[in-house]
Amino acid sequence: MTDEIVVIEGDGIGREVVPAAVDVLESLDVDFEFVAAEAGDATRDATGEALPDETYDLVADADATLFGAAGETAADVILPLREAVDSFVNVRPAKAFPSVDALRPETDVVFLRENTEGVYSGHEDRLSEGLSTLTRVVTSSASRELAEYACDFVEEGRGPAGNPDEGFTIAHKANVMRETDGRFRDEVAAVADERGVDADEELMDAFATKLPLDPGQYGVVVCPNLAGDVLSDLAAGLVGGLGLLPSANVGHDNGLFEPVHGTAPDIAGEGVANPTAAVLSAAMLLEYLGHVDEGQRVRDAVEGVLSDGPRTGDLGGSATTDEVTAAIVDRL
Ligand code: NAI
Ligand code: MG
């Protein structure tokens, strides 16, 4: 059966790295139909809307979406798109590659971040001049759904190789946010217990110190929305930068796959962006749609090129996006 993949390049280097990822997908033996859609700053300038209804509907009806990045309209685009694919978990692997300089080369961590609620659920109010509030939402159902996914994830061996004790770590701040993070921690721990999966816990502030000091002790980390956003970016800094990191917004029968980086206005238009993060996002898309072997082939090709070159400027090389992409496709 042909899977329909919506492709949204967005702004800036999204217009360079997403075509690279599509080139890689097109070089494989998979039956995909690509449908281009528009979103982002340029779309807003042209149409008045950063995320046209047509794009939202295409994404909601597709099998998966490959997204680049949007500029200042990022929140107007990405938050509704995560909702369009009904995403309940944001999967963010942070792995150092042997051939790339990294602050902490032993880092190999996957963050499973709650993707719908917490402090990102959009309930902010200005009560008066000088007083604003935010309502933090934590439901048992979303916490348990994330926990079930985390249990599947470790049981299926999708965590980092050598994941300590094959379980996961819950990062939270339930000592202060007793009701909301308390509920999150209790529900996730209860599901792990029911499923016979080892789950230990860390207070997220202490975790933010322990992770950079000794990343080797962590494998899969399960956390609330904001904590996952911040801690996974911290991990990105340990492994050598934004040009390398993919992510997946996983829903029930849909998903949106995107590099962690933004539009990189400082290099946009020069054709020198590192396509690795976008190509690895495409590998996650392949795996999500069941093309596990093809996903692994893409990972192997990327790793080969990272090790033997050519490399883009962010990794100390001088190759263009197209040269790196061609080298990946060549290996495939
Ligand atoms: P950024 O990720 O765009 O860039 C940060 C730094 O990393 C820059 O020096 C950039 O050149 C470099 N970089 C990023 N990706 C790279 C790649 N593939 N190859 C080589 N170098 C790379 O983050 P920044 O500068 O904070 O944000 C720029 C714009 O992107 C903002 O308008 C922001 O709103 C948007 N943004 C959008 C996101 C999304 O659509 N999901 C996520 C993050 C930022
Ligand atoms: Mg972020």
mmCIF file of C-alpha atoms and ligand atoms in Angstrom:
data_model
loop_
_atom_site.group_PDB
_atom_site.id
_atom_site.type_symbol
_atom_site.label_atom_id
_atom_site.label_comp_id
_atom_site.label_asym_id
_atom_site.label_seq_id
_atom_site.Cartn_x
_atom_site.Cartn_y
_atom_site.Cartn_z
ATOM 1 C CA MET A 1 0.000 0.000 0.000
ATOM 2 C CA THR A 2 1.258 3.470 -0.860
ATOM 3 C CA ASP A 3 1.794 5.700 2.153
ATOM 4 C CA GLU A 4 0.993 9.377 1.703
ATOM 5 C CA ILE A 5 3.710 11.625 3.098
ATOM 6 C CA VAL A 6 3.061 15.347 3.427
ATOM 7 C CA VAL A 7 6.232 17.383 2.956
ATOM 8 C CA ILE A 8 6.440 20.845 4.535
ATOM 9 C CA GLU A 9 9.767 22.531 3.934
ATOM 10 C CA GLY A 10 8.827 25.684 5.864
ATOM 11 C CA ASP A 11 11.376 28.506 6.062
ATOM 12 C CA GLY A 12 15.132 29.030 5.979
ATOM 13 C CA ILE A 13 17.235 25.873 5.817
ATOM 14 C CA GLY A 14 14.018 23.822 5.929
ATOM 15 C CA ARG A 15 13.951 24.551 2.188
ATOM 16 C CA GLU A 16 17.395 22.939 1.857
ATOM 17 C CA VAL A 17 17.413 20.003 4.274
ATOM 18 C CA VAL A 18 13.877 18.701 3.647
ATOM 19 C CA PRO A 19 14.497 18.210 -0.111
ATOM 20 C CA ALA A 20 17.687 16.377 0.922
ATOM 21 C CA ALA A 21 15.667 14.024 3.147
ATOM 22 C CA VAL A 22 13.140 13.476 0.333
ATOM 23 C CA ASP A 23 16.012 12.612 -2.060
ATOM 24 C CA VAL A 24 17.134 9.974 0.424
ATOM 25 C CA LEU A 25 13.600 8.529 0.764
ATOM 26 C CA GLU A 26 13.190 8.479 -3.024
ATOM 27 C CA SER A 27 16.383 6.464 -3.406
ATOM 28 C CA LEU A 28 14.895 3.615 -1.327
ATOM 29 C CA ASP A 29 12.687 0.726 -2.239
ATOM 30 C CA VAL A 30 9.560 2.069 -0.518
ATOM 31 C CA ASP A 31 6.263 3.090 -2.032
ATOM 32 C CA PHE A 32 5.616 6.665 -0.883
ATOM 33 C CA GLU A 33 3.493 9.368 -2.456
ATOM 34 C CA PHE A 34 4.802 12.819 -1.543
ATOM 35 C CA VAL A 35 2.392 15.755 -1.233
ATOM 36 C CA ALA A 36 3.904 19.229 -0.829
ATOM 37 C CA ALA A 37 2.271 21.673 1.590
ATOM 38 C CA GLU A 38 3.055 25.178 2.807
ATOM 39 C CA ALA A 39 3.484 26.648 6.285
ATOM 40 C CA GLY A 40 5.655 29.184 8.061
ATOM 41 C CA ASP A 41 6.713 32.827 7.822
ATOM 42 C CA ALA A 42 6.737 32.995 4.018
ATOM 43 C CA THR A 43 3.288 31.411 3.888
ATOM 44 C CA ARG A 44 1.986 33.961 6.409
ATOM 45 C CA ASP A 45 3.485 36.808 4.373
ATOM 46 C CA ALA A 46 1.883 35.493 1.196
ATOM 47 C CA THR A 47 -1.516 34.386 2.514
ATOM 48 C CA GLY A 48 -1.979 36.008 5.926
ATOM 49 C CA GLU A 49 -1.894 32.600 7.658
ATOM 50 C CA ALA A 50 1.175 30.727 8.893
ATOM 51 C CA LEU A 51 -0.718 27.448 8.829
ATOM 52 C CA PRO A 52 -3.422 27.357 6.147
ATOM 53 C CA ASP A 53 -6.402 25.044 6.834
ATOM 54 C CA GLU A 54 -5.497 23.135 3.697
ATOM 55 C CA THR A 55 -2.098 22.221 5.162
ATOM 56 C CA TYR A 56 -3.624 21.227 8.514
ATOM 57 C CA ASP A 57 -6.139 18.963 6.767
ATOM 58 C CA LEU A 58 -3.508 17.372 4.526
ATOM 59 C CA VAL A 59 -1.347 16.598 7.579
ATOM 60 C CA ALA A 60 -4.303 15.231 9.570
ATOM 61 C CA ASP A 61 -5.281 12.896 6.701
ATOM 62 C CA ALA A 62 -1.760 11.738 5.748
ATOM 63 C CA ASP A 63 0.128 8.666 6.950
ATOM 64 C CA ALA A 64 3.029 10.860 8.085
ATOM 65 C CA THR A 65 4.528 14.317 7.611
ATOM 66 C CA LEU A 66 8.104 15.434 7.121
ATOM 67 C CA PHE A 67 8.557 18.988 8.380
ATOM 68 C CA GLY A 68 11.570 21.321 8.166
ATOM 69 C CA ALA A 69 11.273 24.393 10.375
ATOM 70 C CA ALA A 70 9.343 27.632 10.601
ATOM 71 C CA GLY A 71 10.815 30.970 11.665
ATOM 72 C CA GLU A 72 9.042 33.357 14.013
ATOM 73 C CA THR A 73 5.739 31.571 13.323
ATOM 74 C CA ALA A 74 7.149 28.258 14.659
ATOM 75 C CA ALA A 75 4.718 28.023 17.594
ATOM 76 C CA ASP A 76 1.733 28.878 15.333
ATOM 77 C CA VAL A 77 2.736 26.066 13.016
ATOM 78 C CA ILE A 78 4.212 23.259 15.080
ATOM 79 C CA LEU A 79 1.802 23.194 18.042
ATOM 80 C CA PRO A 80 -1.327 22.818 15.846
ATOM 81 C CA LEU A 81 0.485 20.310 13.611
ATOM 82 C CA ARG A 82 1.318 18.130 16.627
ATOM 83 C CA GLU A 83 -2.392 18.229 17.388
ATOM 84 C CA ALA A 84 -3.254 17.442 13.741
ATOM 85 C CA VAL A 85 -1.332 14.146 13.990
ATOM 86 C CA ASP A 86 -2.797 13.531 17.473
ATOM 87 C CA SER A 87 0.710 13.205 18.871
ATOM 88 C CA PHE A 88 0.990 12.036 22.470
ATOM 89 C CA VAL A 89 4.760 11.548 22.592
ATOM 90 C CA ASN A 90 7.744 13.435 21.244
ATOM 91 C CA VAL A 91 10.654 11.051 20.740
ATOM 92 C CA ARG A 92 14.038 12.764 20.844
ATOM 93 C CA PRO A 93 17.163 10.649 20.616
ATOM 94 C CA ALA A 94 20.472 12.319 21.498
ATOM 95 C CA LYS A 95 23.332 10.100 20.460
ATOM 96 C CA ALA A 96 26.946 11.025 19.876
ATOM 97 C CA PHE A 97 28.475 9.651 16.685
ATOM 98 C CA PRO A 98 31.939 8.101 17.084
ATOM 99 C CA SER A 99 33.397 10.275 14.353
ATOM 100 C CA VAL A 100 31.970 13.629 15.461
ATOM 101 C CA ASP A 101 33.451 15.813 18.194
ATOM 102 C CA ALA A 102 31.128 15.814 21.176
ATOM 103 C CA LEU A 103 31.328 17.254 24.669
ATOM 104 C CA ARG A 104 30.244 13.873 26.038
ATOM 105 C CA PRO A 105 30.917 11.181 23.421
ATOM 106 C CA GLU A 106 29.380 8.464 25.607
ATOM 107 C CA THR A 107 25.923 10.126 25.433
ATOM 108 C CA ASP A 108 23.214 7.856 24.052
ATOM 109 C CA VAL A 109 19.887 8.914 25.507
ATOM 110 C CA VAL A 110 16.328 8.907 24.174
ATOM 111 C CA PHE A 111 13.837 11.372 25.624
ATOM 112 C CA LEU A 112 10.162 10.407 25.561
ATOM 113 C CA ARG A 113 8.427 13.689 26.196
ATOM 114 C CA GLU A 114 4.742 14.135 26.927
ATOM 115 C CA ASN A 115 3.530 16.119 23.945
ATOM 116 C CA THR A 116 0.079 17.551 24.674
ATOM 117 C CA GLU A 117 -0.213 19.038 28.138
ATOM 118 C CA GLY A 118 1.779 20.293 31.133
ATOM 119 C CA VAL A 119 2.581 23.990 30.869
ATOM 120 C CA TYR A 120 2.295 23.885 27.055
ATOM 121 C CA SER A 121 -1.437 23.273 27.058
ATOM 122 C CA GLY A 122 -2.085 26.916 26.235
ATOM 123 C CA HIS A 123 -4.045 28.061 29.289
ATOM 124 C CA GLU A 124 -2.394 31.408 29.946
ATOM 125 C CA ASP A 125 -4.249 34.462 31.216
ATOM 126 C CA ARG A 126 -3.587 38.099 31.945
ATOM 127 C CA LEU A 127 -5.696 38.666 35.038
ATOM 128 C CA SER A 128 -4.801 42.316 35.441
ATOM 129 C CA GLU A 129 -2.102 44.839 34.663
ATOM 130 C CA GLY A 130 0.990 43.228 36.210
ATOM 131 C CA LEU A 131 -0.489 39.760 36.856
ATOM 132 C CA SER A 132 -0.390 36.790 34.501
ATOM 133 C CA THR A 133 -1.130 33.146 35.251
ATOM 134 C CA LEU A 134 -0.683 29.761 33.626
ATOM 135 C CA THR A 135 -2.717 26.634 34.300
ATOM 136 C CA ARG A 136 -0.736 23.421 34.193
ATOM 137 C CA VAL A 137 -2.718 20.429 32.987
ATOM 138 C CA VAL A 138 -1.753 16.847 33.829
ATOM 139 C CA THR A 139 -4.175 14.005 33.172
ATOM 140 C CA SER A 140 -3.880 10.398 34.261
ATOM 141 C CA SER A 141 -4.822 9.278 30.754
ATOM 142 C CA ALA A 142 -2.024 11.177 28.962
ATOM 143 C CA SER A 143 0.524 10.160 31.607
ATOM 144 C CA ARG A 144 -0.461 6.498 31.334
ATOM 145 C CA GLU A 145 -0.488 6.551 27.544
ATOM 146 C CA LEU A 146 3.050 7.944 27.531
ATOM 147 C CA ALA A 147 4.083 5.308 30.077
ATOM 148 C CA GLU A 148 2.608 2.472 27.991
ATOM 149 C CA TYR A 149 4.552 3.781 24.987
ATOM 150 C CA ALA A 150 7.735 3.933 27.101
ATOM 151 C CA CYS A 151 7.229 0.333 28.250
ATOM 152 C CA ASP A 152 6.707 -0.838 24.650
ATOM 153 C CA PHE A 153 9.759 1.165 23.627
ATOM 154 C CA VAL A 154 12.129 -0.482 26.101
ATOM 155 C CA GLU A 155 10.570 -3.946 25.753
ATOM 156 C CA GLU A 156 11.001 -3.818 21.983
ATOM 157 C CA GLY A 157 14.660 -2.881 22.479
ATOM 158 C CA ARG A 158 14.238 0.491 20.784
ATOM 159 C CA GLY A 159 16.151 2.271 23.523
ATOM 160 C CA PRO A 160 19.859 3.015 23.236
ATOM 161 C CA ALA A 161 22.140 0.012 22.901
ATOM 162 C CA GLY A 162 23.396 -0.810 26.359
ATOM 163 C CA ASN A 163 20.424 0.954 27.951
ATOM 164 C CA PRO A 164 21.165 0.463 31.660
ATOM 165 C CA ASP A 165 18.838 -2.174 33.155
ATOM 166 C CA GLU A 166 16.549 -1.923 30.087
ATOM 167 C CA GLY A 167 14.128 0.293 31.973
ATOM 168 C CA PHE A 168 13.615 4.036 32.024
ATOM 169 C CA THR A 169 14.126 7.084 34.207
ATOM 170 C CA ILE A 170 11.219 9.386 35.105
ATOM 171 C CA ALA A 171 12.431 12.995 35.370
ATOM 172 C CA HIS A 172 9.985 15.202 37.271
ATOM 173 C CA LYS A 173 9.636 17.784 40.021
ATOM 174 C CA ALA A 174 6.960 16.122 42.129
ATOM 175 C CA ASN A 175 8.581 17.307 45.347
ATOM 176 C CA VAL A 176 7.355 20.836 44.518
ATOM 177 C CA MET A 177 4.510 20.361 42.009
ATOM 178 C CA ARG A 178 2.991 17.652 44.191
ATOM 179 C CA GLU A 179 -0.387 17.516 42.503
ATOM 180 C CA THR A 180 0.553 17.776 38.806
ATOM 181 C CA ASP A 181 3.993 16.173 38.644
ATOM 182 C CA GLY A 182 2.906 13.946 41.513
ATOM 183 C CA ARG A 183 0.137 12.587 39.306
ATOM 184 C CA PHE A 184 2.522 12.248 36.358
ATOM 185 C CA ARG A 185 5.152 10.408 38.426
ATOM 186 C CA ASP A 186 2.615 8.126 40.153
ATOM 187 C CA GLU A 187 0.820 7.147 36.938
ATOM 188 C CA VAL A 188 4.000 6.490 34.963
ATOM 189 C CA ALA A 189 5.489 4.470 37.843
ATOM 190 C CA ALA A 190 2.234 2.504 38.235
ATOM 191 C CA VAL A 191 2.168 1.523 34.554
ATOM 192 C CA ALA A 192 5.841 0.491 34.702
ATOM 193 C CA ASP A 193 5.051 -1.633 37.752
ATOM 194 C CA GLU A 194 2.030 -3.269 36.051
ATOM 195 C CA ARG A 195 4.157 -4.009 33.010
ATOM 196 C CA GLY A 196 7.150 -5.280 34.994
ATOM 197 C CA VAL A 197 9.445 -2.594 33.571
ATOM 198 C CA ASP A 198 12.130 -1.040 35.789
ATOM 199 C CA ALA A 199 11.530 2.677 36.346
ATOM 200 C CA ASP A 200 13.696 4.848 38.543
ATOM 201 C CA GLU A 201 13.235 8.559 39.076
ATOM 202 C CA GLU A 202 15.225 11.756 39.218
ATOM 203 C CA LEU A 203 14.228 15.253 40.260
ATOM 204 C CA MET A 204 14.646 17.187 37.033
ATOM 205 C CA ASP A 205 16.949 19.881 38.438
ATOM 206 C CA ALA A 206 19.360 17.328 39.907
ATOM 207 C CA PHE A 207 19.063 15.385 36.646
ATOM 208 C CA ALA A 208 20.165 18.496 34.729
ATOM 209 C CA THR A 209 23.451 18.312 36.659
ATOM 210 C CA LYS A 210 23.904 14.543 36.581
ATOM 211 C CA LEU A 211 23.220 14.151 32.859
ATOM 212 C CA PRO A 212 26.151 16.254 31.598
ATOM 213 C CA LEU A 213 28.466 14.942 34.327
ATOM 214 C CA ASP A 214 27.739 11.273 33.613
ATOM 215 C CA PRO A 215 25.404 10.672 30.648
ATOM 216 C CA GLY A 216 26.435 7.014 30.445
ATOM 217 C CA GLN A 217 24.179 6.119 33.374
ATOM 218 C CA TYR A 218 21.006 7.082 31.463
ATOM 219 C CA GLY A 219 19.157 5.445 28.576
ATOM 220 C CA VAL A 220 15.461 6.211 28.140
ATOM 221 C CA VAL A 221 14.137 9.289 29.968
ATOM 222 C CA VAL A 222 10.385 9.877 30.356
ATOM 223 C CA CYS A 223 9.321 13.410 31.244
ATOM 224 C CA PRO A 224 6.602 16.047 31.206
ATOM 225 C CA ASN A 225 6.361 18.426 28.262
ATOM 226 C CA LEU A 226 8.477 21.442 29.299
ATOM 227 C CA ALA A 227 11.061 19.309 31.114
ATOM 228 C CA GLY A 228 11.467 17.166 27.998
ATOM 229 C CA ASP A 229 11.884 20.215 25.793
ATOM 230 C CA VAL A 230 14.627 21.701 27.966
ATOM 231 C CA LEU A 231 16.449 18.522 29.000
ATOM 232 C CA SER A 232 16.586 17.150 25.456
ATOM 233 C CA ASP A 233 18.124 20.415 24.229
ATOM 234 C CA LEU A 234 20.679 20.077 27.025
ATOM 235 C CA ALA A 235 21.465 16.601 25.748
ATOM 236 C CA ALA A 236 21.781 18.007 22.201
ATOM 237 C CA GLY A 237 24.614 20.159 23.471
ATOM 238 C CA LEU A 238 26.429 17.061 24.724
ATOM 239 C CA VAL A 239 26.468 15.272 21.381
ATOM 240 C CA GLY A 240 27.762 17.835 18.932
ATOM 241 C CA GLY A 241 25.049 20.163 17.892
ATOM 242 C CA LEU A 242 21.717 20.836 16.316
ATOM 243 C CA GLY A 243 22.547 19.744 12.775
ATOM 244 C CA LEU A 244 22.520 16.106 13.919
ATOM 245 C CA LEU A 245 19.361 15.666 15.943
ATOM 246 C CA PRO A 246 16.062 14.283 14.632
ATOM 247 C CA SER A 247 12.715 13.992 16.382
ATOM 248 C CA ALA A 248 9.381 12.263 15.996
ATOM 249 C CA ASN A 249 5.939 13.457 17.078
ATOM 250 C CA VAL A 250 4.190 10.127 17.331
ATOM 251 C CA GLY A 251 0.415 9.761 17.191
ATOM 252 C CA HIS A 252 -1.858 6.749 17.000
ATOM 253 C CA ASP A 253 -1.897 6.310 13.257
ATOM 254 C CA ASN A 254 -0.055 9.402 12.121
ATOM 255 C CA GLY A 255 3.188 11.151 12.936
ATOM 256 C CA LEU A 256 5.219 14.260 12.222
ATOM 257 C CA PHE A 257 8.973 13.999 11.843
ATOM 258 C CA GLU A 258 11.280 16.999 12.083
ATOM 259 C CA PRO A 259 14.843 18.002 12.856
ATOM 260 C CA VAL A 260 15.232 19.584 16.285
ATOM 261 C CA HIS A 261 16.901 22.651 14.747
ATOM 262 C CA GLY A 262 15.197 25.791 13.471
ATOM 263 C CA THR A 263 15.537 27.817 10.278
ATOM 264 C CA ALA A 264 19.208 28.806 10.870
ATOM 265 C CA PRO A 265 18.865 32.317 9.392
ATOM 266 C CA ASP A 266 22.650 32.816 9.648
ATOM 267 C CA ILE A 267 23.324 30.203 6.951
ATOM 268 C CA ALA A 268 19.976 29.923 5.151
ATOM 269 C CA GLY A 269 20.157 30.230 1.366
ATOM 270 C CA GLU A 270 23.833 29.315 1.188
ATOM 271 C CA GLY A 271 23.306 25.607 0.572
ATOM 272 C CA VAL A 272 25.641 24.618 3.412
ATOM 273 C CA ALA A 273 23.209 23.333 6.073
ATOM 274 C CA ASN A 274 23.880 19.912 7.503
ATOM 275 C CA PRO A 275 21.128 17.581 6.203
ATOM 276 C CA THR A 276 21.842 14.895 8.857
ATOM 277 C CA ALA A 277 19.060 15.864 11.304
ATOM 278 C CA ALA A 278 16.447 15.954 8.536
ATOM 279 C CA VAL A 279 17.670 12.677 7.022
ATOM 280 C CA LEU A 280 17.617 10.962 10.437
ATOM 281 C CA SER A 281 14.080 12.332 10.925
ATOM 282 C CA ALA A 282 13.218 10.579 7.649
ATOM 283 C CA ALA A 283 14.753 7.391 9.110
ATOM 284 C CA MET A 284 12.403 7.724 12.102
ATOM 285 C CA LEU A 285 9.497 8.185 9.671
ATOM 286 C CA LEU A 286 10.490 4.994 7.847
ATOM 287 C CA GLU A 287 10.651 3.047 11.105
ATOM 288 C CA TYR A 288 7.300 4.451 12.230
ATOM 289 C CA LEU A 289 5.671 3.243 9.005
ATOM 290 C CA GLY A 290 7.170 -0.228 9.471
ATOM 291 C CA HIS A 291 10.147 0.065 7.107
ATOM 292 C CA VAL A 292 12.574 -0.819 9.873
ATOM 293 C CA ASP A 293 15.311 -2.269 7.657
ATOM 294 C CA GLU A 294 15.237 0.729 5.321
ATOM 295 C CA GLY A 295 15.437 3.036 8.343
ATOM 296 C CA GLN A 296 18.519 1.186 9.548
ATOM 297 C CA ARG A 297 20.102 1.404 6.074
ATOM 298 C CA VAL A 298 19.633 5.164 6.150
ATOM 299 C CA ARG A 299 21.215 5.361 9.629
ATOM 300 C CA ASP A 300 24.173 3.276 8.459
ATOM 301 C CA ALA A 301 24.657 5.466 5.382
ATOM 302 C CA VAL A 302 24.525 8.642 7.486
ATOM 303 C CA GLU A 303 27.005 7.214 9.975
ATOM 304 C CA GLY A 304 29.326 6.215 7.148
ATOM 305 C CA VAL A 305 29.293 9.710 5.673
ATOM 306 C CA LEU A 306 29.791 11.307 9.105
ATOM 307 C CA SER A 307 32.837 9.126 9.549
ATOM 308 C CA ASP A 308 34.414 9.333 6.060
ATOM 309 C CA GLY A 309 33.073 12.664 4.854
ATOM 310 C CA PRO A 310 32.150 14.808 3.111
ATOM 311 C CA ARG A 311 31.117 17.102 5.968
ATOM 312 C CA THR A 312 29.348 20.425 6.199
ATOM 313 C CA GLY A 313 30.838 23.482 7.901
ATOM 314 C CA ASP A 314 29.198 22.907 11.294
ATOM 315 C CA LEU A 315 31.267 19.693 11.549
ATOM 316 C CA GLY A 316 34.464 21.324 10.375
ATOM 317 C CA GLY A 317 34.140 20.447 6.691
ATOM 318 C CA SER A 318 33.461 22.547 3.609
ATOM 319 C CA ALA A 319 30.938 20.424 1.705
ATOM 320 C CA THR A 320 27.534 21.652 0.579
ATOM 321 C CA THR A 321 24.180 20.171 1.612
ATOM 322 C CA ASP A 322 23.882 18.618 -1.849
ATOM 323 C CA GLU A 323 27.327 16.992 -1.684
ATOM 324 C CA VAL A 324 26.596 15.393 1.686
ATOM 325 C CA THR A 325 23.163 14.249 0.497
ATOM 326 C CA ALA A 326 24.646 12.756 -2.675
ATOM 327 C CA ALA A 327 27.214 10.871 -0.561
ATOM 328 C CA ILE A 328 24.413 9.423 1.612
ATOM 329 C CA VAL A 329 22.365 8.435 -1.445
ATOM 330 C CA ASP A 330 25.503 6.907 -3.008
ATOM 331 C CA ARG A 331 25.956 4.613 -0.022
ATOM 332 C CA LEU A 332 22.335 3.535 -0.245
HETATM 333 P P1 NAI B 1 18.481 27.321 14.884
HETATM 334 O O1 NAI B 1 18.396 25.882 15.205
HETATM 335 O O2 NAI B 1 17.789 27.762 13.654
HETATM 336 O O3 NAI B 1 20.015 27.759 14.768
HETATM 337 C C1 NAI B 1 20.927 27.732 15.875
HETATM 338 C C2 NAI B 1 22.362 27.625 15.360
HETATM 339 O O4 NAI B 1 22.579 26.290 14.882
HETATM 340 C C3 NAI B 1 22.657 28.552 14.182
HETATM 341 O O5 NAI B 1 23.973 29.020 14.295
HETATM 342 C C4 NAI B 1 22.517 27.648 12.983
HETATM 343 O O6 NAI B 1 23.292 28.040 11.879
HETATM 344 C C5 NAI B 1 22.976 26.307 13.540
HETATM 345 N N1 NAI B 1 22.300 25.189 12.841
HETATM 346 C C6 NAI B 1 21.033 24.758 13.055
HETATM 347 N N2 NAI B 1 20.743 23.759 12.222
HETATM 348 C C7 NAI B 1 21.830 23.558 11.460
HETATM 349 C C8 NAI B 1 22.133 22.653 10.393
HETATM 350 N N3 NAI B 1 21.238 21.744 9.943
HETATM 351 N N4 NAI B 1 23.359 22.739 9.819
HETATM 352 C C9 NAI B 1 24.265 23.615 10.265
HETATM 353 N N5 NAI B 1 24.041 24.496 11.252
HETATM 354 C C10 NAI B 1 22.832 24.463 11.854
HETATM 355 O O7 NAI B 1 17.909 28.108 16.159
HETATM 356 P P2 NAI B 1 17.631 29.674 16.355
HETATM 357 O O8 NAI B 1 18.682 30.476 15.698
HETATM 358 O O9 NAI B 1 17.399 29.792 17.808
HETATM 359 O O10 NAI B 1 16.241 29.937 15.642
HETATM 360 C C11 NAI B 1 16.119 30.435 14.308
HETATM 361 C C12 NAI B 1 14.649 30.443 13.924
HETATM 362 O O11 NAI B 1 14.146 29.105 13.890
HETATM 363 C C13 NAI B 1 13.759 31.209 14.902
HETATM 364 O O12 NAI B 1 12.880 32.004 14.137
HETATM 365 C C14 NAI B 1 13.001 30.125 15.662
HETATM 366 O O13 NAI B 1 11.702 30.528 16.003
HETATM 367 C C15 NAI B 1 12.943 29.022 14.623
HETATM 368 N N6 NAI B 1 12.852 27.674 15.219
HETATM 369 C C16 NAI B 1 11.930 26.832 14.677
HETATM 370 C C17 NAI B 1 11.795 25.545 15.135
HETATM 371 C C18 NAI B 1 10.768 24.676 14.490
HETATM 372 O O14 NAI B 1 10.188 25.056 13.493
HETATM 373 N N7 NAI B 1 10.534 23.482 14.991
HETATM 374 C C19 NAI B 1 12.640 25.024 16.213
HETATM 375 C C20 NAI B 1 13.633 25.955 16.684
HETATM 376 C C21 NAI B 1 13.709 27.248 16.195
HETATM 377 MG MG MG B 2 12.612 23.245 21.977
#
